[in-house]
mmCIF file of C-alpha atoms in Angstrom:
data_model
loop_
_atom_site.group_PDB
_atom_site.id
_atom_site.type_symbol
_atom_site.label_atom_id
_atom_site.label_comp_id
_atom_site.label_asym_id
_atom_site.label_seq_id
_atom_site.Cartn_x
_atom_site.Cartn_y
_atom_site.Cartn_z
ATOM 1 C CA UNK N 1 236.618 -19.882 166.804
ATOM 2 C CA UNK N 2 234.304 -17.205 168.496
ATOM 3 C CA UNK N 3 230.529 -17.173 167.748
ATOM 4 C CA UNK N 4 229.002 -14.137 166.811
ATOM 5 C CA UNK N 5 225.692 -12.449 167.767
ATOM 6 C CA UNK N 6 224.246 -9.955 165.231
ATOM 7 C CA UNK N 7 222.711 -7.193 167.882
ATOM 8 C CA UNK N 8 219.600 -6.267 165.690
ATOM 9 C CA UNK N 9 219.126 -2.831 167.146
ATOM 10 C CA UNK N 10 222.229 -1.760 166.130
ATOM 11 C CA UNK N 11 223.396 -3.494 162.900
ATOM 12 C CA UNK N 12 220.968 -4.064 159.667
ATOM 13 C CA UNK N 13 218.864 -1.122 161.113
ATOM 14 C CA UNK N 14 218.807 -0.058 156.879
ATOM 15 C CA UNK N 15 215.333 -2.372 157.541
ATOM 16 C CA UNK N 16 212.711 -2.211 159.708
ATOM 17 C CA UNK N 17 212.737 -4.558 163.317
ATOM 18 C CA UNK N 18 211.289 -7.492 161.715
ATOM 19 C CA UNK N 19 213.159 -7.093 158.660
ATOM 20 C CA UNK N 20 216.809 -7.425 160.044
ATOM 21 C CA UNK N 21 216.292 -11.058 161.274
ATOM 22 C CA UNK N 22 216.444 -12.362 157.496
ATOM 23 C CA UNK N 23 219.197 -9.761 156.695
ATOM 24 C CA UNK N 24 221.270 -11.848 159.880
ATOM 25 C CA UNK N 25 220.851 -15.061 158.484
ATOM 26 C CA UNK N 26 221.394 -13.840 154.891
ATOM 27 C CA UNK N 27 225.059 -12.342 156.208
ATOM 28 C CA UNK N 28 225.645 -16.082 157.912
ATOM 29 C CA UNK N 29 224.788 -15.266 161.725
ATOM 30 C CA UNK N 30 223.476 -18.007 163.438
ATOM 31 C CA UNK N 31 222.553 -15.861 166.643
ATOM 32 C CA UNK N 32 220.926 -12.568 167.348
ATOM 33 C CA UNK N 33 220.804 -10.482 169.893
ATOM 34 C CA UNK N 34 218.989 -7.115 170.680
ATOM 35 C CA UNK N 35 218.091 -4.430 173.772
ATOM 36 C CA UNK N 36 214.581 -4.660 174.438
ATOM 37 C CA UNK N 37 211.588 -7.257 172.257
ATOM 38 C CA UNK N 38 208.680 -5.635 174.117
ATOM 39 C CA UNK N 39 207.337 -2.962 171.415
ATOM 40 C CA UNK N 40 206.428 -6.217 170.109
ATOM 41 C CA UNK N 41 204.199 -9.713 170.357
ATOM 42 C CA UNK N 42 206.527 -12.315 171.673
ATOM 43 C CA UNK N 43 204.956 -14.778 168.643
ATOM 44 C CA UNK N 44 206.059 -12.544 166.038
ATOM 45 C CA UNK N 45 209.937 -12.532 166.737
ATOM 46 C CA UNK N 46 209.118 -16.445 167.620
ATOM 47 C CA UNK N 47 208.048 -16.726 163.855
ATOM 48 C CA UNK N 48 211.195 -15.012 162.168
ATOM 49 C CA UNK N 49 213.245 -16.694 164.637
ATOM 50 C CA UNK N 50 211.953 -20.560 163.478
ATOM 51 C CA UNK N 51 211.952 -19.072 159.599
ATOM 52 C CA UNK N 52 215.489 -17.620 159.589
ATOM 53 C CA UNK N 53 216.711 -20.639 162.370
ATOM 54 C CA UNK N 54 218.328 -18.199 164.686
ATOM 55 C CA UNK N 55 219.250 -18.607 168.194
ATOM 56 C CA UNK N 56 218.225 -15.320 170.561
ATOM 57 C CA UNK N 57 221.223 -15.544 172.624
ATOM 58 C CA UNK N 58 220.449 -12.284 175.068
ATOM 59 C CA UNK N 59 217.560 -9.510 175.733
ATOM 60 C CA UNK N 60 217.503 -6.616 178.656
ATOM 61 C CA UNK N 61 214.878 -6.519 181.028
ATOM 62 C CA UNK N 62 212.969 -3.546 180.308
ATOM 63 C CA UNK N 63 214.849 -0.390 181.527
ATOM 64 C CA UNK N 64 212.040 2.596 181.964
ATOM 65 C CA UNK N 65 211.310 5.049 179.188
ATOM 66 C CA UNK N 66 213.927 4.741 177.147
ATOM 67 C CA UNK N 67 212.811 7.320 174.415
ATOM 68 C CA UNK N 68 213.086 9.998 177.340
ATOM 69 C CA UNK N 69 216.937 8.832 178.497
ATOM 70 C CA UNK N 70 216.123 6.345 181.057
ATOM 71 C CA UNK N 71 218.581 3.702 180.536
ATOM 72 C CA UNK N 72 217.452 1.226 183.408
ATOM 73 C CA UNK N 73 215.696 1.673 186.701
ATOM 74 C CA UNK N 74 217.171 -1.175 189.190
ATOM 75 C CA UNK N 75 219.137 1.725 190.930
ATOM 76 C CA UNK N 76 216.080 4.149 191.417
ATOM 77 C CA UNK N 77 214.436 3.342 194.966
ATOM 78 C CA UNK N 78 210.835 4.637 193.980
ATOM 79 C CA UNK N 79 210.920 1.963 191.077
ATOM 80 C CA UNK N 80 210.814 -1.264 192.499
ATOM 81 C CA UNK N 81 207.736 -2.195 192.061
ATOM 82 C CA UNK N 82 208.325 -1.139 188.343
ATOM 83 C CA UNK N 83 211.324 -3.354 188.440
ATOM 84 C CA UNK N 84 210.026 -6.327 189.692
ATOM 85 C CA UNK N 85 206.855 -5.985 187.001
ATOM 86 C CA UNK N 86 209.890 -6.128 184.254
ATOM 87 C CA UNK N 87 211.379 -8.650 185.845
ATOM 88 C CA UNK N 88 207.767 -11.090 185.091
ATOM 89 C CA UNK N 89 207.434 -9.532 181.684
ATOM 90 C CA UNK N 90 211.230 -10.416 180.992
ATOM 91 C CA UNK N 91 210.448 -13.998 181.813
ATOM 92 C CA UNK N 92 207.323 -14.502 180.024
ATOM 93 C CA UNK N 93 209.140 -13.180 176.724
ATOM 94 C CA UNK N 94 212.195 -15.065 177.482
ATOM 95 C CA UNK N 95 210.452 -18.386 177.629
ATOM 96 C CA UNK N 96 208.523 -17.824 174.566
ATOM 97 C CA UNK N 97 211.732 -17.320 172.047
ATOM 98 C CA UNK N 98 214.171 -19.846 174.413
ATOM 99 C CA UNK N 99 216.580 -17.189 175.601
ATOM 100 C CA UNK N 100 218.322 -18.184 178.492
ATOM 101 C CA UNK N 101 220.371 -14.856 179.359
ATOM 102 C CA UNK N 102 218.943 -11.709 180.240
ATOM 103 C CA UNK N 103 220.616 -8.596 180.726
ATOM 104 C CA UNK N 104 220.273 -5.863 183.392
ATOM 105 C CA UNK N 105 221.248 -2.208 182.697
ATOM 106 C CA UNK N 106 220.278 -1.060 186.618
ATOM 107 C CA UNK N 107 220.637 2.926 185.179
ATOM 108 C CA UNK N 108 221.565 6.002 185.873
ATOM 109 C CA UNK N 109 222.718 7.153 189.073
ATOM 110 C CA UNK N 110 219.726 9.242 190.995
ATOM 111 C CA UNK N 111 220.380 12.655 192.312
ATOM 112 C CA UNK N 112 219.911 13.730 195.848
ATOM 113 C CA UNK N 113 219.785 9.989 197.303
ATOM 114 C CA UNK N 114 222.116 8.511 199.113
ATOM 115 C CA UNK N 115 224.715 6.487 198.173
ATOM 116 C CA UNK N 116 224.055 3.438 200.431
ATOM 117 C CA UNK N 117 220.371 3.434 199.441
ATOM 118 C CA UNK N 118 221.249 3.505 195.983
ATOM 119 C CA UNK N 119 223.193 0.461 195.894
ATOM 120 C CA UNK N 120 220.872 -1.536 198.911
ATOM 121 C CA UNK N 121 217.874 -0.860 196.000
ATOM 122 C CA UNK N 122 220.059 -2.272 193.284
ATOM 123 C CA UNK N 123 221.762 -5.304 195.403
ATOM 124 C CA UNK N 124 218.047 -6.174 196.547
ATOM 125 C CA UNK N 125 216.887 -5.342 192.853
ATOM 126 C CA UNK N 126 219.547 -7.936 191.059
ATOM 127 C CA UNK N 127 218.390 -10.519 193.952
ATOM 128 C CA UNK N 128 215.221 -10.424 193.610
ATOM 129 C CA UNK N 129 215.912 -10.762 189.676
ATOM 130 C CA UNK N 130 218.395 -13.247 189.629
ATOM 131 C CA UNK N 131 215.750 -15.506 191.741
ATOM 132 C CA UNK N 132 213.035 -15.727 189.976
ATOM 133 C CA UNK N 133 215.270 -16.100 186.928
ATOM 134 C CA UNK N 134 216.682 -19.043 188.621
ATOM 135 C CA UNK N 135 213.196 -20.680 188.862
ATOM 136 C CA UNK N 136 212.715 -20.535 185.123
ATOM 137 C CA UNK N 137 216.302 -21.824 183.899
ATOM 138 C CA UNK N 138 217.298 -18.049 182.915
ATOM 139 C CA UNK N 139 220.689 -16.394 183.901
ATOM 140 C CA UNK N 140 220.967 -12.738 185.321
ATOM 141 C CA UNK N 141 223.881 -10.606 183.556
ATOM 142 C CA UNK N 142 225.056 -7.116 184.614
ATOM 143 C CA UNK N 143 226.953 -4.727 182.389
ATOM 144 C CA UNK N 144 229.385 -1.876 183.339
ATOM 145 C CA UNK N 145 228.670 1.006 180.647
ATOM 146 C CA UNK N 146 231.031 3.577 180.084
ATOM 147 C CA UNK N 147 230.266 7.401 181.571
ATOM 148 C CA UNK N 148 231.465 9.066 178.329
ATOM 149 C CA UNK N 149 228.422 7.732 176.541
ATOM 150 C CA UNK N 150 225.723 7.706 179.686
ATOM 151 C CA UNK N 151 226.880 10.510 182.195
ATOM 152 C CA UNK N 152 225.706 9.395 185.360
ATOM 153 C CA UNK N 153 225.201 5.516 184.563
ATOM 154 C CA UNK N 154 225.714 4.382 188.217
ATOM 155 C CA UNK N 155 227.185 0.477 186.906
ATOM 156 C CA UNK N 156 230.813 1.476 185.355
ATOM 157 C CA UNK N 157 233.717 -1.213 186.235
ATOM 158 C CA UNK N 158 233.938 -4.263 186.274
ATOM 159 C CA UNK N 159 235.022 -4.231 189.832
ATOM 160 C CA UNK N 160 231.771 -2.468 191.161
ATOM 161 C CA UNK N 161 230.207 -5.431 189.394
ATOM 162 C CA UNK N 162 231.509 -7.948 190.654
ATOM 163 C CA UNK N 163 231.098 -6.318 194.328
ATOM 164 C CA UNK N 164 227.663 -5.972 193.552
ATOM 165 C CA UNK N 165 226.965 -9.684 192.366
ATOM 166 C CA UNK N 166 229.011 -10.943 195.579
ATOM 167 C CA UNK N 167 226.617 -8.462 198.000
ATOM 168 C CA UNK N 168 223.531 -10.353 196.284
ATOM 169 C CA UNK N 169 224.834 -13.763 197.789
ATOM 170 C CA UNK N 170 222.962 -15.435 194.623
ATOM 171 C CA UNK N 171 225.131 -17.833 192.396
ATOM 172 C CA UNK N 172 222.807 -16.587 189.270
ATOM 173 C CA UNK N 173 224.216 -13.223 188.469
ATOM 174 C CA UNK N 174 227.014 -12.694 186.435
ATOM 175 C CA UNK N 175 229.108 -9.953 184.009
ATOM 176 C CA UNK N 176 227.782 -9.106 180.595
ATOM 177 C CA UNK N 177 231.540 -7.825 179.377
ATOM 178 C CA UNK N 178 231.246 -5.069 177.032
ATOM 179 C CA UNK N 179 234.754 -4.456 175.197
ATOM 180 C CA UNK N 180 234.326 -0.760 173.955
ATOM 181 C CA UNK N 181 232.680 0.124 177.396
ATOM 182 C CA UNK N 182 235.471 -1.190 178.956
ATOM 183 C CA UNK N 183 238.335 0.387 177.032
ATOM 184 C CA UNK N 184 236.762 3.694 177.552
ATOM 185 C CA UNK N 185 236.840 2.669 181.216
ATOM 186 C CA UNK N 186 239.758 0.550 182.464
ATOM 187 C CA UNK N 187 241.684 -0.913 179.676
ATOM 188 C CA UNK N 188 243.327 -3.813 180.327
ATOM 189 C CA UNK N 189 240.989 -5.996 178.575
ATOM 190 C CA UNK N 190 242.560 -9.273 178.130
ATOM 191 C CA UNK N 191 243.788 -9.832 181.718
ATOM 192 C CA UNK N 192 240.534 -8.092 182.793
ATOM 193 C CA UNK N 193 238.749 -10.956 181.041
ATOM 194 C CA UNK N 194 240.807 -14.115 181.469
ATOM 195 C CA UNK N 195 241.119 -13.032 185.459
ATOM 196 C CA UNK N 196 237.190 -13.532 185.777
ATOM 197 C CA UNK N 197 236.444 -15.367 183.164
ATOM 198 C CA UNK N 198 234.308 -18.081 184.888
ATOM 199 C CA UNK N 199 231.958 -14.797 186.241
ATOM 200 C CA UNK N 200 231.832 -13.366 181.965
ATOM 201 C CA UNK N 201 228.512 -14.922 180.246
ATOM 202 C CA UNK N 202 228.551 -13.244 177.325
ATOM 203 C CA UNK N 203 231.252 -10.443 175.768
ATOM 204 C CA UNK N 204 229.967 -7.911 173.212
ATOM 205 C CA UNK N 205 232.046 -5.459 171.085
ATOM 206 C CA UNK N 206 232.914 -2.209 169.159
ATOM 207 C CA UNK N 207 235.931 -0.512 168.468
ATOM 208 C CA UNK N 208 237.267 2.914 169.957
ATOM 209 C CA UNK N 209 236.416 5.579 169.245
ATOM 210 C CA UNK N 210 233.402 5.790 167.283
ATOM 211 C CA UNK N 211 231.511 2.499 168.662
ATOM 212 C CA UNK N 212 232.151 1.375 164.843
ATOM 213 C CA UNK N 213 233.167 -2.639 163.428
ATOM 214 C CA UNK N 214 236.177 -3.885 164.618
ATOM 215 C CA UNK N 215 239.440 -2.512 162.520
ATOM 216 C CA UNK N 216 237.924 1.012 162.575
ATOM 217 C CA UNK N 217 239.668 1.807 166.042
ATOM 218 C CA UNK N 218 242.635 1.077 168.139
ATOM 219 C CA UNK N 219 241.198 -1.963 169.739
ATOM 220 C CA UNK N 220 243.806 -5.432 168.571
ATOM 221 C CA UNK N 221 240.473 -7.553 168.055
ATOM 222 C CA UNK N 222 242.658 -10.295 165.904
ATOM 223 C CA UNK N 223 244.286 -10.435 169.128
ATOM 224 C CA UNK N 224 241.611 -10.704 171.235
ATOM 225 C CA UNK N 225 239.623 -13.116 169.366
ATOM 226 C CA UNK N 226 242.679 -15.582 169.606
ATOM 227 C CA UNK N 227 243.078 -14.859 172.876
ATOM 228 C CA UNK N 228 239.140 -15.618 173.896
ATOM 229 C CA UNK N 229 239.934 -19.080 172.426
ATOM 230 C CA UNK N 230 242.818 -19.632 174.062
ATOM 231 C CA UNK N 231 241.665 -18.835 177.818
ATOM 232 C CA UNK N 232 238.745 -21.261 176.397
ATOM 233 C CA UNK N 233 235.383 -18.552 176.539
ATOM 234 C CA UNK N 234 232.955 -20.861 174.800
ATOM 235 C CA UNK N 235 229.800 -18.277 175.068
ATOM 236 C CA UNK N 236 228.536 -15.661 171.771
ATOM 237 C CA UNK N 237 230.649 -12.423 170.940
ATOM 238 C CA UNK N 238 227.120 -9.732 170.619
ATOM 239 C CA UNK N 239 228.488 -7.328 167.909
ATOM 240 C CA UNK N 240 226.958 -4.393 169.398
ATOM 241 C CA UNK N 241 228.171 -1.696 167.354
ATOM 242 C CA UNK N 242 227.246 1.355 164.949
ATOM 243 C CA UNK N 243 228.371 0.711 161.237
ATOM 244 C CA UNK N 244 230.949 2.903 160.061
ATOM 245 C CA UNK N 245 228.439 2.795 156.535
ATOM 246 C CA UNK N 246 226.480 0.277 156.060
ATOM 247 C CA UNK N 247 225.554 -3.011 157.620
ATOM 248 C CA UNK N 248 226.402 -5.381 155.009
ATOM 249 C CA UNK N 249 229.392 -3.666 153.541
ATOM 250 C CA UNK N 250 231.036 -3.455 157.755
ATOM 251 C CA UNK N 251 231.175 -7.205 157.630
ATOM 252 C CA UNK N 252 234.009 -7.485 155.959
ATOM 253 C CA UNK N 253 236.117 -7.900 159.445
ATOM 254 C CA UNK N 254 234.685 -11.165 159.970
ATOM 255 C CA UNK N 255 236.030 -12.303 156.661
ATOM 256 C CA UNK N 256 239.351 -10.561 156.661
ATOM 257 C CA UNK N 257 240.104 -12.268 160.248
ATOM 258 C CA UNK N 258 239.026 -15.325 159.132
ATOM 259 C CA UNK N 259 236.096 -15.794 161.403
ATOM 260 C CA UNK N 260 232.819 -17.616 161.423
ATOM 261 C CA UNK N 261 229.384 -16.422 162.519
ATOM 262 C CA UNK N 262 227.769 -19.731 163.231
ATOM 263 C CA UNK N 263 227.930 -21.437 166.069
#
């Protein structure tokens, strides 16, 4: 059966940061996952994480000022510097709470540069991650985000992904696979993901439209579930998505499908 990830930004937000990580395990996840841990100390998630006995299965690297609309700032060529600063803080919180996948979002597309710089910044960006991730046991994932949500967001197919990990030449980058971001985008999910499966680290989900729980949208996630098992994906499902009400009362997918949380 697939393992699911509670993402803590975006489901039991009814309670404050440090709150929800109780509220997971109370539900029955046995993982978490979340955007960014850096608003706080790295000991105090540690703490809920050893009291509730959850896994932190994926983080981002930090991704600029995200308050302002930044979403990521691998593909902006007067940010390096900034980038490869993230890239050490990513590391140093990553080894304190034992993740061992971190997430890229390389942002929105800059105006008025050119194309080819744009993607020689992020190519030498994601190598320059995915290196010194290597050094410390961490894997480097990329996701393709849909341009209905983030106009502009240069990463959008899973193609251009993939032709950006082979242009690194590193063997530790590989595709975060968001489901809703990639029904807005390309459909053709299942073939999408059994075709490169051994290059998909970790799949998170929502339903279309509305980014709510699976059953809310057109999305066959019974289907797809079954499927992941089948084509044997053996990493955690992130549910990444915005409850239709409330948190607790969303769940009931997991239990009408006949699904577990824990790993």
């Amino acid at each position: 059966m697939p393992k699911f990830a509670a993402n803590l930004t975006m489901l039991f937000n009814e309670a404050p940061f440090l709150d929800r990580f109780k509220a997971a395990a109370a539900a029955g996840f046995r993982g978490v996952e979340f955007l960014f841990p850096y608003a706080f100390h790295r000991d105090q998630i540690a703490d809920k994480l050893n009291q509730y006995q959850l896994d932190l299965v994926l983080h981002n690297l930090p991704a600029g000022n995200w308050e302002a609309g930044e979403r990521g700032i691998a593909c902006l060529p007067e940010r390096v510097g900034e980038f490869r600063d993230g890239v050490g803080e990513a590391i140093v919180y990553a080894k304190a709470l034992g993740v061992k996948q971190l997430n890229c979002l390389v942002g929105r597309r800059p105006a008025d540069v050119d194309a080819d710089k744009i993607r020689t910044t992020v190519v030498d960006n994601l190598r320059f991650a995915a290196d010194q991730l290597k050094a410390e046991g961490i894997r480097l994932l990329i996701e393709p985000i849909n341009t209905f949500d983030i106009p502009g967001f240069y990463l959008s197919g899973t193609k251009q992904a993939l032709d950006l990990i082979d242009a690194t030449g590193s063997d530790n980058v590989f595709v975060q696979y968001d489901i809703y971001h990639m029904q807005r985008m390309e459909g053709e999910l299942a073939k999408t993901i059994e075709t490169n499966l051994a290059r998909i680290k970790h799949v998170q989900l929502a339903d279309n439209p509305g980014r709510n729980e699976p059953g809310t949208g057109e999305i066959n996630y019974p289907f797809l579930f079954d499927f992941l098992d089948r084509i044997g994906y053996d990493g955690w499902i992130g549910c990444e998505y915005k409850p239709a009400t409330n948190t607790v009362d969303g769940l009931g997918w997991l239990k009408q499908a006949g699904l577990r949380q824990a790993a």
